[in-house]
Amino acid sequence: MSEGMAATDTLSPGETRRDLIRLARRFVLMLGGEVLQSVFHFGINIALVHALAPREYGLFAIVFLIGGIALTFVRAVAGMPASIVMPQASGPRAVAAYAVTFGSGATLLSLALAVLTALILAIPLGLAVACAGGGFVGLWCLRSYLRNMLFARRRAGIGGISDLAFTLTGTLLLAALLLGASGPHLLAGSLAVLAAGHGVGILVALGALREPVRLSLRGHALRRYRGMWRGLAWSLAGVATSNIQAQGQTLLVALLAGPAAYAPIAACLVLFSPLRLSASVVVNLTQPEMAASLANGDSARLRHLMRISTGLLLSGCLAYGIFLAAALPLIESHLFAGRFAGEPLGLIAFLLWATVTTTMLYVGPKTLMETSRAFRTLASVALVSAAVGIGLVGLLLWLSTPAWSLLGVLASELVVLVYCRRTLMRSAPSSTDPRDVPARPALAT
């Protein structure tokens, strides 16, 4: 943040109203796309809960978790820089140049992650699952970057079209798969369905954008990345530690307790995907706005964006928690078809709801710190919270059951919440180490 964050200036009522209307329109458009994806992800998980044995569904959930972790690295290298830099670019030519740079980085990293995933899966799960899983992870990463870039360029409508194409393609292919496949082929087929859906979504988005696809990591594009290397290095360090903090504990449960014991936790996690995707909408919506406000020194609007994002997410969490508490018996008996009888689904759902609500409370402050490029600070707090979480998860798995180990995940998120809110109150991002802030890359001509 800037020194202006401590100022007392405020937006006028007219400016606030216009800003709210504009942001609300974009929020509804972006949320529509996320809802489509969320509904499909929910549908495929519920279908596979019924169709797969607990161990196979647990394996599917683990591959899905790997894809979610891979997304964060592509966002750190390409998606987040695009959201920060593109809104501050000086003109269409500069925006196009950044699109080449970040698009090339996203493509290269997505390909590398796809190959790495396939190699990891090949020995334990076989070639078919490995190829399908690698394709799913790589194409999901690439489409995620493409959506970030479109939001940064105020082209959310094209992002919505891509989301619709992904959802329709995935739904049709999933229906055909469930009619024609069974047994060991179903796991590989479900991952192939997801890969195909993301691939179609990418092609539709590029076609609607009507711009030539240009990729290059030489010359000007490479120099732009070199100009941001310090900030990107700390961003990657922050992502790595954040993944350990946010996903590492859950992955630890899956590895130590086994896929079958992880399956009920994975199934309950699916119930919260609408909240998590809503949070990604808020980040994609507000980060370019925050970047522009920081560039203009508009502290009043920064506070305004913080209040909007936190209020929206907290309201959604409270309403969803009430709904889930009332509907959980029906979900357990009908949606999960009694597959997890004897498992403490109520305890798992409550601990996951508390964890997700905690993350929603720090989404706004953390996004502002990212936009302010306080990557070193974020990496440090993520490392501390990861140590707390992993230590507690391991202890609770030894002393109790996988369900109670989720308390360690909640404790880890509470550490991040306390730090981010404390930082916000002190307007601390302005006082972060200046080495956290990379030099703004010049656009060579």
Short mmCIF file of N, CA and C in Angstrom, two decimals, residues 117-175:
data_model
loop_
_atom_site.label_atom_id
_atom_site.label_comp_id
_atom_site.label_asym_id
_atom_site.label_seq_id
_atom_site.Cartn_x
_atom_site.Cartn_y
_atom_site.Cartn_z
N THR A 117 3.32 -34.01 -13.87
CA THR A 117 2.18 -34.74 -13.32
C THR A 117 2.08 -36.13 -13.94
N ALA A 118 2.23 -36.21 -15.25
CA ALA A 118 2.16 -37.51 -15.93
C ALA A 118 3.25 -38.46 -15.43
N LEU A 119 4.45 -37.94 -15.22
CA LEU A 119 5.54 -38.79 -14.72
C LEU A 119 5.26 -39.28 -13.31
N ILE A 120 4.68 -38.41 -12.47
CA ILE A 120 4.38 -38.80 -11.09
C ILE A 120 3.30 -39.88 -11.06
N LEU A 121 2.31 -39.77 -11.95
CA LEU A 121 1.18 -40.70 -11.93
C LEU A 121 1.46 -42.01 -12.68
N ALA A 122 2.47 -42.02 -13.54
CA ALA A 122 2.66 -43.16 -14.44
C ALA A 122 2.92 -44.46 -13.69
N ILE A 123 3.81 -44.44 -12.72
CA ILE A 123 4.19 -45.70 -12.05
C ILE A 123 3.06 -46.26 -11.19
N PRO A 124 2.43 -45.45 -10.31
CA PRO A 124 1.39 -46.05 -9.46
C PRO A 124 0.06 -46.28 -10.16
N LEU A 125 -0.27 -45.48 -11.18
CA LEU A 125 -1.62 -45.54 -11.75
C LEU A 125 -1.68 -45.99 -13.19
N GLY A 126 -0.57 -46.11 -13.88
CA GLY A 126 -0.58 -46.58 -15.25
C GLY A 126 -0.55 -45.45 -16.27
N LEU A 127 -0.26 -45.82 -17.52
CA LEU A 127 -0.05 -44.84 -18.57
C LEU A 127 -1.32 -44.07 -18.91
N ALA A 128 -2.48 -44.74 -18.97
CA ALA A 128 -3.72 -44.07 -19.37
C ALA A 128 -4.09 -42.97 -18.38
N VAL A 129 -4.06 -43.29 -17.09
CA VAL A 129 -4.38 -42.29 -16.07
C VAL A 129 -3.34 -41.18 -16.06
N ALA A 130 -2.06 -41.55 -16.25
CA ALA A 130 -1.00 -40.56 -16.24
C ALA A 130 -1.17 -39.54 -17.37
N CYS A 131 -1.44 -40.02 -18.59
CA CYS A 131 -1.61 -39.10 -19.72
C CYS A 131 -2.84 -38.21 -19.54
N ALA A 132 -3.95 -38.82 -19.10
CA ALA A 132 -5.17 -38.04 -18.89
C ALA A 132 -4.98 -37.03 -17.77
N GLY A 133 -4.33 -37.45 -16.67
CA GLY A 133 -4.10 -36.54 -15.56
C GLY A 133 -3.16 -35.42 -15.92
N GLY A 134 -2.09 -35.72 -16.65
CA GLY A 134 -1.16 -34.67 -17.07
C GLY A 134 -1.83 -33.67 -18.00
N GLY A 135 -2.62 -34.18 -18.97
CA GLY A 135 -3.34 -33.27 -19.86
C GLY A 135 -4.32 -32.39 -19.11
N PHE A 136 -5.02 -32.97 -18.15
CA PHE A 136 -5.98 -32.21 -17.35
C PHE A 136 -5.28 -31.08 -16.59
N VAL A 137 -4.17 -31.39 -15.92
CA VAL A 137 -3.47 -30.39 -15.12
C VAL A 137 -2.92 -29.27 -16.01
N GLY A 138 -2.26 -29.64 -17.11
CA GLY A 138 -1.67 -28.63 -17.98
C GLY A 138 -2.71 -27.72 -18.61
N LEU A 139 -3.80 -28.28 -19.14
CA LEU A 139 -4.81 -27.46 -19.80
C LEU A 139 -5.61 -26.64 -18.79
N TRP A 140 -5.83 -27.16 -17.59
CA TRP A 140 -6.50 -26.38 -16.54
C TRP A 140 -5.65 -25.16 -16.18
N CYS A 141 -4.34 -25.37 -16.04
CA CYS A 141 -3.44 -24.25 -15.72
C CYS A 141 -3.48 -23.18 -16.81
N LEU A 142 -3.42 -23.62 -18.06
CA LEU A 142 -3.39 -22.67 -19.16
C LEU A 142 -4.70 -21.90 -19.27
N ARG A 143 -5.82 -22.57 -19.09
CA ARG A 143 -7.10 -21.86 -19.17
C ARG A 143 -7.27 -20.91 -17.98
N SER A 144 -6.74 -21.30 -16.83
CA SER A 144 -6.80 -20.41 -15.68
C SER A 144 -6.04 -19.11 -15.95
N TYR A 145 -4.83 -19.23 -16.54
CA TYR A 145 -4.10 -18.00 -16.90
C TYR A 145 -4.89 -17.16 -17.89
N LEU A 146 -5.46 -17.82 -18.89
CA LEU A 146 -6.20 -17.10 -19.91
C LEU A 146 -7.34 -16.29 -19.30
N ARG A 147 -8.02 -16.87 -18.31
CA ARG A 147 -9.10 -16.15 -17.63
C ARG A 147 -8.56 -14.96 -16.87
N ASN A 148 -7.42 -15.12 -16.17
CA ASN A 148 -6.80 -14.00 -15.46
C ASN A 148 -6.47 -12.87 -16.41
N MET A 149 -5.91 -13.21 -17.56
CA MET A 149 -5.53 -12.21 -18.54
C MET A 149 -6.75 -11.48 -19.08
N LEU A 150 -7.83 -12.21 -19.34
CA LEU A 150 -9.04 -11.58 -19.85
C LEU A 150 -9.65 -10.64 -18.82
N PHE A 151 -9.66 -11.04 -17.56
CA PHE A 151 -10.19 -10.17 -16.51
C PHE A 151 -9.33 -8.92 -16.37
N ALA A 152 -8.01 -9.07 -16.46
CA ALA A 152 -7.12 -7.92 -16.35
C ALA A 152 -7.34 -6.94 -17.49
N ARG A 153 -7.76 -7.44 -18.65
CA ARG A 153 -8.00 -6.58 -19.82
C ARG A 153 -9.46 -6.15 -19.94
N ARG A 154 -10.24 -6.38 -18.88
CA ARG A 154 -11.67 -6.01 -18.85
C ARG A 154 -12.45 -6.72 -19.96
N ARG A 155 -12.07 -7.98 -20.24
CA ARG A 155 -12.76 -8.79 -21.25
C ARG A 155 -13.45 -9.97 -20.58
N ALA A 156 -14.15 -9.69 -19.49
CA ALA A 156 -14.77 -10.76 -18.71
C ALA A 156 -15.83 -11.52 -19.51
N GLY A 157 -16.46 -10.86 -20.49
CA GLY A 157 -17.47 -11.53 -21.30
C GLY A 157 -16.90 -12.72 -22.05
N ILE A 158 -15.69 -12.56 -22.59
CA ILE A 158 -15.05 -13.67 -23.30
C ILE A 158 -14.71 -14.78 -22.31
N GLY A 159 -14.29 -14.41 -21.11
CA GLY A 159 -14.06 -15.42 -20.09
C GLY A 159 -15.31 -16.21 -19.78
N GLY A 160 -16.47 -15.53 -19.74
CA GLY A 160 -17.73 -16.21 -19.50
C GLY A 160 -18.09 -17.18 -20.62
N ILE A 161 -17.82 -16.79 -21.87
CA ILE A 161 -18.07 -17.68 -23.01
C ILE A 161 -17.20 -18.93 -22.90
N SER A 162 -15.94 -18.74 -22.51
CA SER A 162 -15.04 -19.88 -22.34
C SER A 162 -15.54 -20.81 -21.24
N ASP A 163 -16.01 -20.22 -20.14
CA ASP A 163 -16.55 -21.04 -19.05
C ASP A 163 -17.75 -21.86 -19.51
N LEU A 164 -18.61 -21.25 -20.30
CA LEU A 164 -19.78 -21.95 -20.82
C LEU A 164 -19.37 -23.10 -21.73
N ALA A 165 -18.38 -22.84 -22.59
CA ALA A 165 -17.91 -23.90 -23.49
C ALA A 165 -17.31 -25.06 -22.70
N PHE A 166 -16.53 -24.75 -21.67
CA PHE A 166 -15.95 -25.79 -20.83
C PHE A 166 -17.04 -26.62 -20.15
N THR A 167 -18.04 -25.94 -19.60
CA THR A 167 -19.09 -26.64 -18.86
C THR A 167 -19.91 -27.53 -19.78
N LEU A 168 -20.33 -27.01 -20.93
CA LEU A 168 -21.14 -27.80 -21.85
C LEU A 168 -20.37 -29.00 -22.39
N THR A 169 -19.12 -28.77 -22.80
CA THR A 169 -18.30 -29.87 -23.31
C THR A 169 -18.10 -30.93 -22.25
N GLY A 170 -17.73 -30.51 -21.05
CA GLY A 170 -17.50 -31.46 -19.98
C GLY A 170 -18.74 -32.24 -19.61
N THR A 171 -19.89 -31.57 -19.58
CA THR A 171 -21.14 -32.24 -19.22
C THR A 171 -21.51 -33.31 -20.24
N LEU A 172 -21.42 -32.96 -21.53
CA LEU A 172 -21.76 -33.92 -22.58
C LEU A 172 -20.81 -35.12 -22.57
N LEU A 173 -19.53 -34.85 -22.44
CA LEU A 173 -18.55 -35.94 -22.44
C LEU A 173 -18.69 -36.81 -21.19
N LEU A 174 -19.01 -36.19 -20.05
CA LEU A 174 -19.18 -36.96 -18.83
C LEU A 174 -20.38 -37.89 -18.95
N ALA A 175 -21.48 -37.37 -19.52
CA ALA A 175 -22.66 -38.22 -19.70
C ALA A 175 -22.34 -39.41 -20.60
#
